Amino acid sequence: MSLASQQEIELVRYQGTEFYFKDLPGYSINFTTDNAGVVTQAVITQPNGVFTANKKVST
């Protein structure tokens, strides 16, 4: 995974759509999908809170 102005982070699959950040205890990401299996948001858990990123819709 890569985020703007951040180093790349290796994800390790936990179960289903949930992944842990390799070498970063307490950090994980879970991808939410719709009924068709398309990712609609990412829920990032880290020690200072839980953050939700909704998929940006192209117009």
Tab-separated table of N, CA and C in Angstrom:
chain	number	residue	atom	x	y	z
A	1	MET	N	0.849	-1.154	0.000
A	1	MET	CA	0.000	0.000	0.000
A	1	MET	C	0.897	1.219	0.000
A	2	SER	N	0.459	2.266	-0.680
A	2	SER	CA	1.204	3.515	-0.615
A	2	SER	C	0.222	4.677	-0.488
A	3	LEU	N	0.611	5.633	0.315
A	3	LEU	CA	-0.172	6.847	0.531
A	3	LEU	C	0.694	8.032	0.141
A	4	ALA	N	0.054	9.090	-0.281
A	4	ALA	CA	0.799	10.285	-0.680
A	4	ALA	C	1.747	10.720	0.434
A	5	SER	N	2.971	11.013	0.068
A	5	SER	CA	4.044	11.484	0.962
A	5	SER	C	4.342	10.537	2.130
A	6	GLN	N	4.086	9.238	1.936
A	6	GLN	CA	4.398	8.218	2.940
A	6	GLN	C	5.192	7.101	2.277
A	7	GLN	N	5.965	6.382	3.080
A	7	GLN	CA	6.680	5.230	2.530
A	7	GLN	C	5.694	4.108	2.236
A	8	GLU	N	6.059	3.205	1.326
A	8	GLU	CA	5.201	2.059	1.042
A	8	GLU	C	5.100	1.164	2.267
A	9	ILE	N	3.924	0.562	2.448
A	9	ILE	CA	3.663	-0.310	3.588
A	9	ILE	C	3.211	-1.657	3.046
A	10	GLU	N	3.844	-2.717	3.523
A	10	GLU	CA	3.449	-4.055	3.101
A	10	GLU	C	2.256	-4.501	3.939
A	11	LEU	N	1.229	-5.010	3.257
A	11	LEU	CA	0.042	-5.517	3.937
A	11	LEU	C	0.125	-7.026	4.060
A	12	VAL	N	-0.329	-7.541	5.207
A	12	VAL	CA	-0.359	-8.983	5.461
A	12	VAL	C	-1.819	-9.366	5.690
A	13	ARG	N	-2.323	-10.257	4.831
A	13	ARG	CA	-3.740	-10.664	4.945
A	13	ARG	C	-4.001	-11.336	6.288
A	14	TYR	N	-5.095	-10.906	6.929
A	14	TYR	CA	-5.524	-11.517	8.179
A	14	TYR	C	-6.684	-12.457	7.880
A	15	GLN	N	-7.800	-11.889	7.461
A	15	GLN	CA	-8.952	-12.697	7.074
A	15	GLN	C	-9.871	-11.852	6.214
A	16	GLY	N	-10.465	-12.466	5.214
A	16	GLY	CA	-11.375	-11.745	4.332
A	16	GLY	C	-10.736	-10.515	3.724
A	17	THR	N	-11.312	-9.365	4.017
A	17	THR	CA	-10.816	-8.098	3.466
A	17	THR	C	-10.013	-7.298	4.486
A	18	GLU	N	-9.569	-7.957	5.551
A	18	GLU	CA	-8.792	-7.275	6.593
A	18	GLU	C	-7.316	-7.637	6.477
A	19	PHE	N	-6.473	-6.617	6.590
A	19	PHE	CA	-5.027	-6.779	6.488
A	19	PHE	C	-4.357	-6.044	7.639
A	20	TYR	N	-3.212	-6.574	8.068
A	20	TYR	CA	-2.375	-5.889	9.041
A	20	TYR	C	-1.223	-5.230	8.308
A	21	PHE	N	-0.682	-4.166	8.884
A	21	PHE	CA	0.487	-3.510	8.313
A	21	PHE	C	1.721	-4.237	8.841
A	22	LYS	N	2.537	-4.744	7.942
A	22	LYS	CA	3.733	-5.478	8.349
A	22	LYS	C	4.652	-4.553	9.137
A	23	ASP	N	5.150	-5.040	10.248
A	23	ASP	CA	6.093	-4.334	11.121
A	23	ASP	C	5.514	-3.085	11.780
A	24	LEU	N	4.184	-2.949	11.810
A	24	LEU	CA	3.544	-1.818	12.488
A	24	LEU	C	2.421	-2.350	13.386
A	25	PRO	N	2.758	-2.822	14.590
A	25	PRO	CA	1.733	-3.360	15.494
A	25	PRO	C	0.659	-2.313	15.794
A	26	GLY	N	-0.587	-2.752	15.827
A	26	GLY	CA	-1.692	-1.861	16.150
A	26	GLY	C	-2.311	-1.181	14.943
A	27	TYR	N	-1.774	-1.445	13.747
A	27	TYR	CA	-2.288	-0.843	12.521
A	27	TYR	C	-2.912	-1.927	11.642
A	28	SER	N	-4.099	-1.632	11.106
A	28	SER	CA	-4.737	-2.559	10.179
A	28	SER	C	-5.633	-1.775	9.230
A	29	ILE	N	-6.044	-2.429	8.164
A	29	ILE	CA	-6.973	-1.833	7.207
A	29	ILE	C	-7.982	-2.893	6.809
A	30	ASN	N	-9.239	-2.491	6.743
A	30	ASN	CA	-10.304	-3.388	6.338
A	30	ASN	C	-11.050	-2.722	5.188
A	31	PHE	N	-11.164	-3.431	4.075
A	31	PHE	CA	-11.843	-2.896	2.909
A	31	PHE	C	-13.297	-3.323	2.938
A	32	THR	N	-14.211	-2.362	2.827
A	32	THR	CA	-15.638	-2.632	2.789
A	32	THR	C	-16.053	-2.761	1.328
A	33	THR	N	-16.858	-3.785	1.031
A	33	THR	CA	-17.305	-3.993	-0.343
A	33	THR	C	-18.831	-3.931	-0.424
A	34	ASP	N	-19.324	-3.640	-1.632
A	34	ASP	CA	-20.770	-3.665	-1.856
A	34	ASP	C	-21.193	-5.089	-2.227
A	35	ASN	N	-22.451	-5.278	-2.564
A	35	ASN	CA	-22.964	-6.622	-2.881
A	35	ASN	C	-22.293	-7.246	-4.092
A	36	ALA	N	-21.739	-6.412	-4.982
A	36	ALA	CA	-21.059	-6.914	-6.180
A	36	ALA	C	-19.582	-7.201	-5.920
A	37	GLY	N	-19.113	-6.940	-4.695
A	37	GLY	CA	-17.721	-7.192	-4.355
A	37	GLY	C	-16.780	-6.055	-4.689
A	38	VAL	N	-17.332	-4.899	-5.045
A	38	VAL	CA	-16.518	-3.727	-5.374
A	38	VAL	C	-16.182	-2.974	-4.082
A	39	VAL	N	-14.914	-2.638	-3.910
A	39	VAL	CA	-14.486	-1.908	-2.710
A	39	VAL	C	-15.111	-0.515	-2.717
A	40	THR	N	-15.750	-0.146	-1.601
A	40	THR	CA	-16.393	1.163	-1.485
A	40	THR	C	-15.737	2.052	-0.439
A	41	GLN	N	-15.017	1.451	0.508
A	41	GLN	CA	-14.327	2.254	1.516
A	41	GLN	C	-13.241	1.424	2.196
A	42	ALA	N	-12.337	2.145	2.833
A	42	ALA	CA	-11.283	1.522	3.622
A	42	ALA	C	-11.394	2.055	5.039
A	43	VAL	N	-11.342	1.162	5.998
A	43	VAL	CA	-11.378	1.546	7.406
A	43	VAL	C	-9.997	1.233	7.982
A	44	ILE	N	-9.290	2.278	8.364
A	44	ILE	CA	-7.916	2.141	8.855
A	44	ILE	C	-7.924	2.294	10.370
A	45	THR	N	-7.387	1.281	11.056
A	45	THR	CA	-7.282	1.309	12.513
A	45	THR	C	-5.827	1.525	12.875
A	46	GLN	N	-5.593	2.496	13.756
A	46	GLN	CA	-4.246	2.756	14.256
A	46	GLN	C	-4.363	3.140	15.722
A	47	PRO	N	-3.264	3.186	16.455
A	47	PRO	CA	-3.349	3.423	17.891
A	47	PRO	C	-4.112	4.696	18.292
A	48	ASN	N	-4.101	5.719	17.465
A	48	ASN	CA	-4.764	6.968	17.850
A	48	ASN	C	-6.192	7.093	17.315
A	49	GLY	N	-6.742	6.038	16.710
A	49	GLY	CA	-8.121	6.103	16.271
A	49	GLY	C	-8.424	5.244	15.059
A	50	VAL	N	-9.677	5.328	14.631
A	50	VAL	CA	-10.153	4.599	13.463
A	50	VAL	C	-10.601	5.644	12.440
A	51	PHE	N	-10.120	5.489	11.210
A	51	PHE	CA	-10.380	6.464	10.156
A	51	PHE	C	-10.990	5.777	8.947
A	52	THR	N	-11.974	6.429	8.345
A	52	THR	CA	-12.665	5.866	7.201
A	52	THR	C	-12.354	6.700	5.960
A	53	ALA	N	-12.011	6.004	4.883
A	53	ALA	CA	-11.768	6.657	3.596
A	53	ALA	C	-12.758	6.080	2.594
A	54	ASN	N	-13.658	6.923	2.109
A	54	ASN	CA	-14.632	6.481	1.111
A	54	ASN	C	-14.019	6.510	-0.278
A	55	LYS	N	-14.455	5.576	-1.119
A	55	LYS	CA	-13.967	5.524	-2.492
A	55	LYS	C	-14.373	6.795	-3.210
A	56	LYS	N	-13.432	7.362	-3.912
A	56	LYS	CA	-13.704	8.579	-4.686
A	56	LYS	C	-14.422	8.166	-5.959
A	57	VAL	N	-15.556	8.773	-6.232
A	57	VAL	CA	-16.355	8.437	-7.404
A	57	VAL	C	-15.966	9.358	-8.545
A	58	SER	N	-15.632	8.778	-9.679
A	58	SER	CA	-15.285	9.569	-10.872
A	58	SER	C	-16.545	10.136	-11.491
A	59	THR	N	-16.438	11.361	-11.996
A	59	THR	CA	-17.589	11.964	-12.673
A	59	THR	C	-17.275	12.237	-14.120
